CSV table of C-alpha atoms in Angstrom, one decimal:
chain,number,residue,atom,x,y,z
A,1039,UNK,CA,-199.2,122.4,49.8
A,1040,UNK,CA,-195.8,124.0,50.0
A,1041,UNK,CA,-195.6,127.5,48.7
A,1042,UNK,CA,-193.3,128.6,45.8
A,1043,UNK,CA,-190.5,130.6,46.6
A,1044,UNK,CA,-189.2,133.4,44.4
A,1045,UNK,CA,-185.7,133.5,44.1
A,1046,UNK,CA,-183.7,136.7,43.4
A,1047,UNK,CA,-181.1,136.8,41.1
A,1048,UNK,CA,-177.6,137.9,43.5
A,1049,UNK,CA,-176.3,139.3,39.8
A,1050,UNK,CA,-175.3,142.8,40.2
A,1051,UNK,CA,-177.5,145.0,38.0
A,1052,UNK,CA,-175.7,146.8,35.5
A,1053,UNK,CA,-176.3,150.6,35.2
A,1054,UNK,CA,-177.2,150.8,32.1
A,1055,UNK,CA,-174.5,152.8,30.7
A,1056,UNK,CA,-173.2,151.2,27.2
A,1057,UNK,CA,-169.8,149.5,27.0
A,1058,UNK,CA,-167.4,151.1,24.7
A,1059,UNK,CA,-166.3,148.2,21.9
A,1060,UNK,CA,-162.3,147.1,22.3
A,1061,UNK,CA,-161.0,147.7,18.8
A,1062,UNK,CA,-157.3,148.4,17.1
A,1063,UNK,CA,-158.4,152.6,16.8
A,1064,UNK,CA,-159.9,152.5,20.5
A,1065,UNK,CA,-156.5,150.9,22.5
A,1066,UNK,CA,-153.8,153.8,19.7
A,1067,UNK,CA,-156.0,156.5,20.7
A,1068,UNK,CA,-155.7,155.9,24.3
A,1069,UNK,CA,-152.2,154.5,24.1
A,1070,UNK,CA,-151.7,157.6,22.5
A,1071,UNK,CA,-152.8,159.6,25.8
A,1072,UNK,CA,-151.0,157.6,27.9
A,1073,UNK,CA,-147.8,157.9,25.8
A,1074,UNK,CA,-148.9,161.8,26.3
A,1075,UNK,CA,-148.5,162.0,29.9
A,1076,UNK,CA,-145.6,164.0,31.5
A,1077,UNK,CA,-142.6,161.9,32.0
A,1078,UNK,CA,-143.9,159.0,30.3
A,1079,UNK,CA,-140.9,157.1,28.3
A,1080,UNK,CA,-142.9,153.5,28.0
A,1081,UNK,CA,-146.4,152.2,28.2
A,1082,UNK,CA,-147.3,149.7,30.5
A,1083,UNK,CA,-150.1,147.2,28.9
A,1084,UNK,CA,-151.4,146.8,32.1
A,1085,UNK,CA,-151.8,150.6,33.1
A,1086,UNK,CA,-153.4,150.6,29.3
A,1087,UNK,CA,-156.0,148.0,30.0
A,1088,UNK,CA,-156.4,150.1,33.0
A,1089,UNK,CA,-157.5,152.8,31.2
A,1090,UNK,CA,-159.4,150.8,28.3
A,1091,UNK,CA,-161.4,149.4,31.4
A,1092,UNK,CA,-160.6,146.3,30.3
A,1093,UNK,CA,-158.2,143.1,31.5
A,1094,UNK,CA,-155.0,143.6,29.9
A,1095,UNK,CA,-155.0,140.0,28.3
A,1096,UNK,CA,-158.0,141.9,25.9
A,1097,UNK,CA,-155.3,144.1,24.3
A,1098,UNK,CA,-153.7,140.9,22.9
A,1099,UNK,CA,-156.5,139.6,20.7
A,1100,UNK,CA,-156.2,142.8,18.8
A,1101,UNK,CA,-152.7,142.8,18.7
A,1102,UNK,CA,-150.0,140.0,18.6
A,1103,UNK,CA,-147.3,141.0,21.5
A,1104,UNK,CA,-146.4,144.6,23.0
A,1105,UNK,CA,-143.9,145.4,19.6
A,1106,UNK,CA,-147.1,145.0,17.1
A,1107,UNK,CA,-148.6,147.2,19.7
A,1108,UNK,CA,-145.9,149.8,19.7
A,1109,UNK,CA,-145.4,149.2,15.7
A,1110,UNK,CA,-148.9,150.2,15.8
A,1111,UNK,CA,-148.6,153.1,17.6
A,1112,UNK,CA,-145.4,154.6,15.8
A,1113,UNK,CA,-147.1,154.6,12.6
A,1114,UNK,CA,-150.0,156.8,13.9
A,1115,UNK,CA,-147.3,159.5,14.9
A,1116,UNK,CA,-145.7,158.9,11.7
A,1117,UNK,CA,-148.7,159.3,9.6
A,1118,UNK,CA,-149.9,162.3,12.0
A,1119,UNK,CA,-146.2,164.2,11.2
A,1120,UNK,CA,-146.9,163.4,7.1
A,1121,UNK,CA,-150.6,165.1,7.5
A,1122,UNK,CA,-148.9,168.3,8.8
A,1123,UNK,CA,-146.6,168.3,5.9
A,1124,UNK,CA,-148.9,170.8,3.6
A,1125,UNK,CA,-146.2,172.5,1.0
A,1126,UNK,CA,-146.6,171.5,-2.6
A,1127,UNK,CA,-144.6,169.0,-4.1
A,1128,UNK,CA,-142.8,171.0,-6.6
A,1129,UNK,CA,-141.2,172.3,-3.2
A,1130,UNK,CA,-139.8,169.9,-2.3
A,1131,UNK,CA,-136.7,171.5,0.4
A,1132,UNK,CA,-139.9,172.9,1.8
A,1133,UNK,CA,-141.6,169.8,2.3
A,1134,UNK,CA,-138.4,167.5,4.2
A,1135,UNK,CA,-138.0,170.6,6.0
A,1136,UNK,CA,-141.8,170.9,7.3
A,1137,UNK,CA,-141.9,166.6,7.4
A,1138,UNK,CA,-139.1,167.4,9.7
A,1139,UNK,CA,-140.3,169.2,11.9
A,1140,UNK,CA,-143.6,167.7,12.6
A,1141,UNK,CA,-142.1,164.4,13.7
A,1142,UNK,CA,-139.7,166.4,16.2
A,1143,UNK,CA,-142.7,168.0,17.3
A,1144,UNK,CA,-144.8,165.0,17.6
A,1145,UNK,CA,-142.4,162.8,18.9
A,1146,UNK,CA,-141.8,165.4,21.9
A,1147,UNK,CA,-145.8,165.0,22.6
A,1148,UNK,CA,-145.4,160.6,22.6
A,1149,UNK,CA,-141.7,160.2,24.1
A,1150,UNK,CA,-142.7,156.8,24.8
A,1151,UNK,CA,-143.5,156.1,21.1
A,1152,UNK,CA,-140.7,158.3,19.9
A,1153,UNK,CA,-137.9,155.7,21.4
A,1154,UNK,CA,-139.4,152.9,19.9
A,1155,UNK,CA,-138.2,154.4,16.1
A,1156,UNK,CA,-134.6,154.0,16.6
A,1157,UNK,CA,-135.4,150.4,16.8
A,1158,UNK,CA,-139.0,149.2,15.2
A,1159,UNK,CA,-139.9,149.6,12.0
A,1160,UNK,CA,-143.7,149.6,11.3
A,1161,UNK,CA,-144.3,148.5,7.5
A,1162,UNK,CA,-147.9,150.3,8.1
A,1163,UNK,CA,-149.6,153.4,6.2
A,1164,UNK,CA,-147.9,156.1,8.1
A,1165,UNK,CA,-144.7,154.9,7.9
A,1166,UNK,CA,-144.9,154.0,3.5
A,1167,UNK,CA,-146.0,157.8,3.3
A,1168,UNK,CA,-143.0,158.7,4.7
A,1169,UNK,CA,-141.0,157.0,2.7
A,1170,UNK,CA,-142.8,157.7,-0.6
A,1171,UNK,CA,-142.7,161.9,0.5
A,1172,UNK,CA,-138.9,161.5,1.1
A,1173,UNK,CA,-138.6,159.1,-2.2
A,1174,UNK,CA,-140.4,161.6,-4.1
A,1175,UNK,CA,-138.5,164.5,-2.8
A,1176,UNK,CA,-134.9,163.9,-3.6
A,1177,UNK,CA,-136.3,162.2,-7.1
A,1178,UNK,CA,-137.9,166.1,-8.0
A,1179,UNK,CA,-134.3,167.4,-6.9
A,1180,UNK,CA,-132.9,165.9,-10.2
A,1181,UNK,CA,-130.7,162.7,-8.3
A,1182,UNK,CA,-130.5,159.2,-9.5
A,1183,UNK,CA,-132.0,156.4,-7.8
A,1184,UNK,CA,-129.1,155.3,-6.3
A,1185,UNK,CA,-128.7,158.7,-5.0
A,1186,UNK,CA,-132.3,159.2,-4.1
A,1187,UNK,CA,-132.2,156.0,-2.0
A,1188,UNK,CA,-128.7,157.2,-0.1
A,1189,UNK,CA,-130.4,160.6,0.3
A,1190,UNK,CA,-133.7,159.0,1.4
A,1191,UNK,CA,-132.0,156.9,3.8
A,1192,UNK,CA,-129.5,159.3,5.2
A,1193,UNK,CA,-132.8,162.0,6.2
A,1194,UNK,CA,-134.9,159.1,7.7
A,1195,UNK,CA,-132.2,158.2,9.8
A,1196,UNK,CA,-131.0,161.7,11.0
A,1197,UNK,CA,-134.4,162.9,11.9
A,1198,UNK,CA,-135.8,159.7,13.5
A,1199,UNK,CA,-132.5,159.2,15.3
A,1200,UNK,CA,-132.4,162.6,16.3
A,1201,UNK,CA,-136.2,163.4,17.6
A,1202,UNK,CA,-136.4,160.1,19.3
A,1203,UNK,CA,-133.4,161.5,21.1
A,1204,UNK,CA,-134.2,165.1,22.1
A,1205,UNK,CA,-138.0,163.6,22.9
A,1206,UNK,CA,-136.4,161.3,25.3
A,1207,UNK,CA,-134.1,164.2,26.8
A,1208,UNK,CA,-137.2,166.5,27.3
A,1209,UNK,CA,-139.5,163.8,28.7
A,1210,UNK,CA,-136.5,162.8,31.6
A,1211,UNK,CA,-136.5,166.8,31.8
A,1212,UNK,CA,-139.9,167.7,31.6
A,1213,UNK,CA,-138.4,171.2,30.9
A,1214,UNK,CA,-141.2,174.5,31.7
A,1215,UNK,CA,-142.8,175.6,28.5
A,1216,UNK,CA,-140.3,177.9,26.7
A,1217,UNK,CA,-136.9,177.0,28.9
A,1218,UNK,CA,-134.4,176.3,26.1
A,1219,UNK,CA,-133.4,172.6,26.0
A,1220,UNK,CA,-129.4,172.4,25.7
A,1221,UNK,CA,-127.5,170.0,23.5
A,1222,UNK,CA,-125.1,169.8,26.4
A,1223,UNK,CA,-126.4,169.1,29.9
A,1224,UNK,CA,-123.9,171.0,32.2
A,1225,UNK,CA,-120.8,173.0,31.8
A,1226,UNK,CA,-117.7,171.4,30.1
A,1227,UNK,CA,-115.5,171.6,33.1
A,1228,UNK,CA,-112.1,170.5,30.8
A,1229,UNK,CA,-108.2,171.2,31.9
A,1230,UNK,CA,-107.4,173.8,29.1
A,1231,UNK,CA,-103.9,172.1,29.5
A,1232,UNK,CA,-105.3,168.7,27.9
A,1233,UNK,CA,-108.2,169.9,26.1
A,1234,UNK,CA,-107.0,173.3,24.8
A,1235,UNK,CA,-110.3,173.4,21.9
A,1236,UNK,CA,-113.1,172.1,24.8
A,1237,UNK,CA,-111.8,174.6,27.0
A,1238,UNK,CA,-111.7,178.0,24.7
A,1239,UNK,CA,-115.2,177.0,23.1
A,1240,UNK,CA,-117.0,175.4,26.5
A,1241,UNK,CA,-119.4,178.5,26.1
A,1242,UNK,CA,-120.2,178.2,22.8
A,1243,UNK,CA,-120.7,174.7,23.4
A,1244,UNK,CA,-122.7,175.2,26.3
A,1245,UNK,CA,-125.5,177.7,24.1
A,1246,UNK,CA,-126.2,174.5,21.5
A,1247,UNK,CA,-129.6,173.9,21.6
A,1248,UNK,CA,-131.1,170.4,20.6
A,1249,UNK,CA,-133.8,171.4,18.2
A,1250,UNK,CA,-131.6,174.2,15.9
A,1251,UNK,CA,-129.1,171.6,15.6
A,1252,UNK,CA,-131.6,169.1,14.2
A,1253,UNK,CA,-132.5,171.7,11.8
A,1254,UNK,CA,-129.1,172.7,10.8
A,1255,UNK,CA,-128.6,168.8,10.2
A,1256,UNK,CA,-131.3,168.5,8.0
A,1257,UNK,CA,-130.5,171.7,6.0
A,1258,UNK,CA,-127.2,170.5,5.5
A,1259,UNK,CA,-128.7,167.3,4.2
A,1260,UNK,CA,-131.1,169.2,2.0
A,1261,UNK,CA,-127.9,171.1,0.7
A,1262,UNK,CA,-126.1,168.5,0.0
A,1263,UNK,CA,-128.6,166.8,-2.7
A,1264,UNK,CA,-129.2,170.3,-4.0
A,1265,UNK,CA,-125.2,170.1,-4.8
A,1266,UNK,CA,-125.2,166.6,-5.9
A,1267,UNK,CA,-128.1,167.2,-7.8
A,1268,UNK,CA,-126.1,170.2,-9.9
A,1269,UNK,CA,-123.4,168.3,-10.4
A,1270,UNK,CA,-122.4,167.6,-14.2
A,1271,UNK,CA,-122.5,163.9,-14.6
């Protein structure tokens, strides 16, 4: 009588530990580190599956292409730089001013994201807030709508132009915390003879730094509505 033979299963045991579900908030938060990492400026869906610990094809059934993945991401720095904004309506200089600032300051942590506003627009939760705090800012300055959507349209474009570009300067500088970050890189070497005005104010030019120009441009903006808004009619 033959005798049974017990197979073994050649399946390699698992260790137990429990597998972390692939969902939308799990593959932003750690695109969100990756886009964190010193000179970053883009996110490679493979390296992010990498990191997911998961094939890089997974990504996709969560999200369309890489741009829905990046719209995605832009709107959770949007909507993190509307959170910081804390000043009360009624203030409403205050609040561009502080809405501002925290997307500078958030696009400088996520250059990679930070590029992607000059040229995606997300549609999503983060970005609507936006809109709606700028909206109801210049409407509680006293403009009209036509001037509230001029207004509205000329501060979204200064400050996303303008972070997404000093966040993209800094990350290809990785500058050492507290190193001033010029407007200029270098010193204006100009013939005096051609270029009388470069030459007598090179200096000056050369002390411009990127982030009090960004908020001299969006005082000057603020400014401006407050005159428009006190015009007669």
């Amino acid at each position: 009588m033959a005798t049974a033979v017990k197979r073994t299963s050649t399946r390699p045991k698992t260790s137990g530990a429990t597998r972390v579900p692939l969902d939308r908030e799990r593959i932003i938060a750690v695109g969100l580190e990756l886009a964190a990492e010193p000179g970053s400026l883009s996110i490679s869906v493979r390296e992010l599956g990498t990191r997911l610990g998961t094939d890089p094809t997974a990504i996709y059934r969560h999200f369309r292409n890489k741009e829905q993945l990046m719209q995605a991401l832009l709107d959770e720095v949007i909507h993190r730089s509307v959170i910081d904004v804390t000043a009360d309506p009624a203030e409403w200089q205050e609040r561009l001013r502080q809405l501002a600032a925290a997307t500078l300051h958030h696009f400088v942590l996520y250059p990679a994201i930070a590029i992607e506003a000059t040229v995606l627009t997300t549609q999503g939760p983060g970005e609507l807030a936006a809109v709606e705090l700028m909206l109801d800012a210049f409407s509680r300055a006293g403009l009209d709508e036509d001037e509230v959507v001029h207004q509205y349209a000329l501060m979204a474009s200064l400050v996303l132009s303008t972070a997404a570009g000093i966040a993209r300067a800094r990350g290809e500088r990785a500058p050492v915390s507290g190193e001033k970050s010029p407007w200029i890189e270098g010193p204006l070497l100009a013939d005096p003879r051609k270029y009388p005005l470069v030459a007598s104010l090179a200096g000056k030019l050369a002390d411009l730094e990127d982030q009090t120009l960004f908020i001299f441009g969006v005082d000057a903006l603020i400014e401006s509505a407050e005159r428009r808004a006190a015009t007669p009619r």
